[in-house]
């Protein structure tokens, strides 16, 4: 896109939306997301900041007519470069769509615009004795629209499911610039094809999600984590399987392998025994009595072969544990200055195979590797740690990631359990999908976005 | 389709599949589903009984090449005529796809072909201490493929969600005759657009679902129902709202209004007080201790204004209660010989409006009406009772149903919470969807099935 032409186009849009909604200076803040390596920085040609759904409609119509690429952006906490304008284009910042449109605690529901922080949804629910279970990291930064657009997961997805399971309605703007609405406050709807669930997780490539109806549930009275350490991957994964067989439904089953633990152990809120080479974090929740009974069952399931069991019970300790867990990704990044983090998922009985496979792949590419993530969902954040100043290491990490994804597919898994394809995994979707499935994927994109203006290059 | 031409086509198919897979006699058993009125009986031109997914692929390819309509059929327990060949064509009976492909109780999952009975899935799970929560009626008749194709609900959807929430993978055959597979044993997958959830609930109009991966959970140790009766709709609906505000998550919140109760009270497993004009059935589940504690909370939430509280505790009594609940539909049908049953859903705070509105619509059309269903999900089986020998009554019931659906849309609800559009609600989808949403609906159909062979006339 020619800068002079775009300048004229932007002036037209500014005349419609107001000059403060069209930003052409200080664009560096929109050049990256949480994918921390150098290959994924790209300054947009402009940033649009619509304040209403009608303004989003005007933006999409404007872009569709002119063939201008739009890159929707939520909180910028994504890990696959989905919000980075790698092929140029104009970023659409949803931050100003920040209204809680309605909150009916007595009916367990909330209607929010896309730019509302995930933490705000969680806090409002809690203040009314309710619970919004999805808990991807960076809740204070990520916006609910971005969470819906990526169908974000998190530790508690094991019991409660991913973000999409808590969405009963959606509003979006699709090319050529029209508002579509599906579902709403109603909890069941099988009338039309489930286009809502096609938009959920579509990473801004089919349209821009502008609002969502969320379902809530009564908050569990108590959430009691239990941490268990094991000597190695094999005994740790065996413990995870014991846990799943125990007859209890834990709220979460997290893990760290020895390398992830080594990177993050320094800030663990409790002394760790020397022999700890695998950590399992699980949690029992429910009423106080239920959580205590379940916690005892979890302990029984985890005790075999453990080298440590720790059950924080004080709210302060519990918060410290989850804050530490949330920081694992940063701790790993700090090891060598950079990392390429993946999010493959495999059937849970293949967890050990996936961990061992990731280490073999790291060795083959000469890169240190670590794994952590959501063991109960078979979802691994396998990570290749790099010195990001070394172009060569980054290239090797990309090659290793590609091998890792192929391994996941070979284990009957997926190349993405949480982060989405974004830009980082481009080209690998066709490895996972069959020919007809891939053709349908492309045809759906074509159907919604015939001019290819919506987040081009992503999710493909 | 000309009978002689079809005969030649069928002979070609029989040569490929074997003669026993192509049935051209005794077709009356395939002429209707559980939609009990005369307008929905239509004998197919033939019935195909493929025994493998490759045979299903051969069937779809054969039909696509020749422009022959296919009507997929599960257990035939649908309530919207989805499996009835109203516009002619060939029924595809999935009954022979009856294999449990794998069952891994230790990993909470099962892989089944489409023709496996829902009751078989439920029984296998239970025998291993697990639970498959979806419980649409007629589990002994309905097949899991049909349940997935309609995204079936049921009483326990209030706590556990509808069928689709328990599906992690799907296999289907789509035109022009290709097998597609999405997901699998893996519990999380955000790689591609969620075409799996587009196929779930598509009522056989996009393709034929041939197998599904199902997710299971540890079975609750105890399920304790509580039945409460109220004088009228207003006090009954107020009780439902009290229940939702109580801070407990009931497993189910069912209701019957006085007319539904009058039709079915004769077989209620307990004496009912004279003043009972609204029934609420709820259930607490969990470990024995959890269920008992929750049941006490439910009782406290329901006691106000009740004229009866009954808490069956013996397994025999509990089974009798749910068997009776399952039979309400038949009891209502027996009142006047026929009925036209709907399945609108509204936001739960509009439940009373919907019940009262249904009665007003019945009066306007001169038809007795009753309502029962899934109160917690705002999902009403509003039913117009007819003498089905009177053509005029049936016509009036159809007109009343149309008004009822318009009312549901006006209450921010949906024309179908459970049964789907099928043939019965044809034409009304465009009332619920906006213009662009309806266009996308038709475009998706066109994309999957360009020749319009898949269950034509349905879901539109």
PDB file of C-alpha atoms in Angstrom, chain A residues 221-319:
ATOM      1  CA  UNK A 221     -16.251 -21.246  48.084  1.00  0.00           C
ATOM      2  CA  UNK A 222     -12.760 -22.697  48.315  1.00  0.00           C
ATOM      3  CA  UNK A 223      -9.958 -23.581  45.927  1.00  0.00           C
ATOM      4  CA  UNK A 224      -7.216 -25.682  47.485  1.00  0.00           C
ATOM      5  CA  UNK A 225      -4.105 -26.262  45.419  1.00  0.00           C
ATOM      6  CA  UNK A 226      -1.783 -29.173  45.978  1.00  0.00           C
ATOM      7  CA  UNK A 227       1.742 -29.240  44.627  1.00  0.00           C
ATOM      8  CA  UNK A 228       3.649 -32.505  44.207  1.00  0.00           C
ATOM      9  CA  UNK A 229       7.202 -32.998  43.049  1.00  0.00           C
ATOM     10  CA  UNK A 230       8.660 -36.107  41.393  1.00  0.00           C
ATOM     11  CA  UNK A 231      12.143 -37.190  40.398  1.00  0.00           C
ATOM     12  CA  UNK A 232      11.654 -37.263  36.647  1.00  0.00           C
ATOM     13  CA  UNK A 233       9.283 -36.981  33.718  1.00  0.00           C
ATOM     14  CA  UNK A 234       8.263 -40.643  33.824  1.00  0.00           C
ATOM     15  CA  UNK A 235       7.214 -40.659  37.473  1.00  0.00           C
ATOM     16  CA  UNK A 236       5.594 -37.237  37.100  1.00  0.00           C
ATOM     17  CA  UNK A 237       3.508 -38.285  34.114  1.00  0.00           C
ATOM     18  CA  UNK A 238       2.541 -41.488  35.917  1.00  0.00           C
ATOM     19  CA  UNK A 239       1.315 -39.323  38.788  1.00  0.00           C
ATOM     20  CA  UNK A 240      -0.797 -37.247  36.384  1.00  0.00           C
ATOM     21  CA  UNK A 241      -2.402 -40.437  35.133  1.00  0.00           C
ATOM     22  CA  UNK A 242      -3.049 -41.656  38.689  1.00  0.00           C
ATOM     23  CA  UNK A 243      -4.691 -38.339  39.379  1.00  0.00           C
ATOM     24  CA  UNK A 244      -7.029 -38.598  36.401  1.00  0.00           C
ATOM     25  CA  UNK A 245      -7.941 -42.149  37.421  1.00  0.00           C
ATOM     26  CA  UNK A 246      -8.664 -41.113  41.003  1.00  0.00           C
ATOM     27  CA  UNK A 247     -12.371 -40.450  40.470  1.00  0.00           C
ATOM     28  CA  UNK A 248     -12.109 -36.793  41.483  1.00  0.00           C
ATOM     29  CA  UNK A 249     -12.364 -33.951  38.975  1.00  0.00           C
ATOM     30  CA  UNK A 250      -9.522 -31.550  39.779  1.00  0.00           C
ATOM     31  CA  UNK A 251     -10.030 -27.921  38.762  1.00  0.00           C
ATOM     32  CA  UNK A 252      -6.569 -27.891  37.146  1.00  0.00           C
ATOM     33  CA  UNK A 253      -3.658 -30.253  36.502  1.00  0.00           C
ATOM     34  CA  UNK A 254      -0.519 -28.278  35.655  1.00  0.00           C
ATOM     35  CA  UNK A 255       3.043 -29.493  35.177  1.00  0.00           C
ATOM     36  CA  UNK A 256       6.627 -28.313  34.806  1.00  0.00           C
ATOM     37  CA  UNK A 257       9.491 -30.500  33.669  1.00  0.00           C
ATOM     38  CA  UNK A 258      12.922 -30.237  35.310  1.00  0.00           C
ATOM     39  CA  UNK A 259      14.206 -27.596  32.876  1.00  0.00           C
ATOM     40  CA  UNK A 260      11.144 -25.373  33.330  1.00  0.00           C
ATOM     41  CA  UNK A 261      11.450 -25.904  37.063  1.00  0.00           C
ATOM     42  CA  UNK A 262      15.143 -25.008  37.009  1.00  0.00           C
ATOM     43  CA  UNK A 263      14.323 -21.742  35.242  1.00  0.00           C
ATOM     44  CA  UNK A 264      11.592 -20.755  37.700  1.00  0.00           C
ATOM     45  CA  UNK A 265      12.482 -22.503  40.991  1.00  0.00           C
ATOM     46  CA  UNK A 266      14.238 -19.426  42.353  1.00  0.00           C
ATOM     47  CA  UNK A 267      10.952 -17.650  42.918  1.00  0.00           C
ATOM     48  CA  UNK A 268       8.916 -20.707  43.984  1.00  0.00           C
ATOM     49  CA  UNK A 269       7.165 -19.686  47.221  1.00  0.00           C
ATOM     50  CA  UNK A 270       8.424 -22.757  49.109  1.00  0.00           C
ATOM     51  CA  UNK A 271      11.702 -24.665  49.385  1.00  0.00           C
ATOM     52  CA  UNK A 272      11.981 -27.398  46.780  1.00  0.00           C
ATOM     53  CA  UNK A 273      13.825 -30.654  47.495  1.00  0.00           C
ATOM     54  CA  UNK A 274      17.013 -31.263  45.522  1.00  0.00           C
ATOM     55  CA  UNK A 275      15.667 -34.282  43.701  1.00  0.00           C
ATOM     56  CA  UNK A 276      12.637 -32.491  42.234  1.00  0.00           C
ATOM     57  CA  UNK A 277      12.645 -33.036  38.450  1.00  0.00           C
ATOM     58  CA  UNK A 278       8.927 -32.660  37.692  1.00  0.00           C
ATOM     59  CA  UNK A 279       6.221 -30.608  39.349  1.00  0.00           C
ATOM     60  CA  UNK A 280       2.474 -31.214  39.347  1.00  0.00           C
ATOM     61  CA  UNK A 281       0.076 -28.505  40.505  1.00  0.00           C
ATOM     62  CA  UNK A 282      -3.502 -29.540  40.978  1.00  0.00           C
ATOM     63  CA  UNK A 283      -6.449 -27.945  42.730  1.00  0.00           C
ATOM     64  CA  UNK A 284      -9.627 -29.060  44.452  1.00  0.00           C
ATOM     65  CA  UNK A 285     -12.543 -26.652  44.500  1.00  0.00           C
ATOM     66  CA  UNK A 286     -16.159 -26.447  45.668  1.00  0.00           C
ATOM     67  CA  UNK A 287     -17.708 -25.627  49.007  1.00  0.00           C
ATOM     68  CA  UNK A 288     -15.177 -25.602  51.831  1.00  0.00           C
ATOM     69  CA  UNK A 289     -16.137 -29.156  52.797  1.00  0.00           C
ATOM     70  CA  UNK A 290     -16.126 -30.403  49.213  1.00  0.00           C
ATOM     71  CA  UNK A 291     -12.758 -28.850  48.455  1.00  0.00           C
ATOM     72  CA  UNK A 292     -11.231 -30.345  51.587  1.00  0.00           C
ATOM     73  CA  UNK A 293     -12.586 -33.810  50.849  1.00  0.00           C
ATOM     74  CA  UNK A 294     -11.416 -33.616  47.229  1.00  0.00           C
ATOM     75  CA  UNK A 295      -8.007 -32.275  48.288  1.00  0.00           C
ATOM     76  CA  UNK A 296      -7.535 -35.358  50.467  1.00  0.00           C
ATOM     77  CA  UNK A 297      -8.365 -37.582  47.472  1.00  0.00           C
ATOM     78  CA  UNK A 298      -5.928 -35.662  45.283  1.00  0.00           C
ATOM     79  CA  UNK A 299      -3.208 -36.068  47.896  1.00  0.00           C
ATOM     80  CA  UNK A 300      -3.792 -39.810  48.027  1.00  0.00           C
ATOM     81  CA  UNK A 301      -3.613 -40.015  44.231  1.00  0.00           C
ATOM     82  CA  UNK A 302      -0.363 -38.006  44.083  1.00  0.00           C
ATOM     83  CA  UNK A 303       1.610 -39.306  47.057  1.00  0.00           C
ATOM     84  CA  UNK A 304       3.089 -42.386  45.365  1.00  0.00           C
ATOM     85  CA  UNK A 305       6.698 -41.737  44.275  1.00  0.00           C
ATOM     86  CA  UNK A 306       6.474 -38.052  45.195  1.00  0.00           C
ATOM     87  CA  UNK A 307       9.500 -36.320  46.691  1.00  0.00           C
ATOM     88  CA  UNK A 308       7.438 -33.429  48.025  1.00  0.00           C
ATOM     89  CA  UNK A 309       3.808 -32.589  48.688  1.00  0.00           C
ATOM     90  CA  UNK A 310       2.826 -29.053  49.550  1.00  0.00           C
ATOM     91  CA  UNK A 311      -0.720 -27.897  50.180  1.00  0.00           C
ATOM     92  CA  UNK A 312      -0.824 -24.120  50.647  1.00  0.00           C
ATOM     93  CA  UNK A 313      -3.923 -23.205  52.624  1.00  0.00           C
ATOM     94  CA  UNK A 314      -3.502 -19.499  53.396  1.00  0.00           C
ATOM     95  CA  UNK A 315      -4.986 -17.195  50.718  1.00  0.00           C
ATOM     96  CA  UNK A 316      -1.636 -15.383  50.604  1.00  0.00           C
ATOM     97  CA  UNK A 317       0.244 -18.607  49.875  1.00  0.00           C
ATOM     98  CA  UNK A 318      -2.282 -19.715  47.264  1.00  0.00           C
ATOM     99  CA  UNK A 319      -2.060 -16.382  45.475  1.00  0.00           C
TER     100      UNK A 319
END
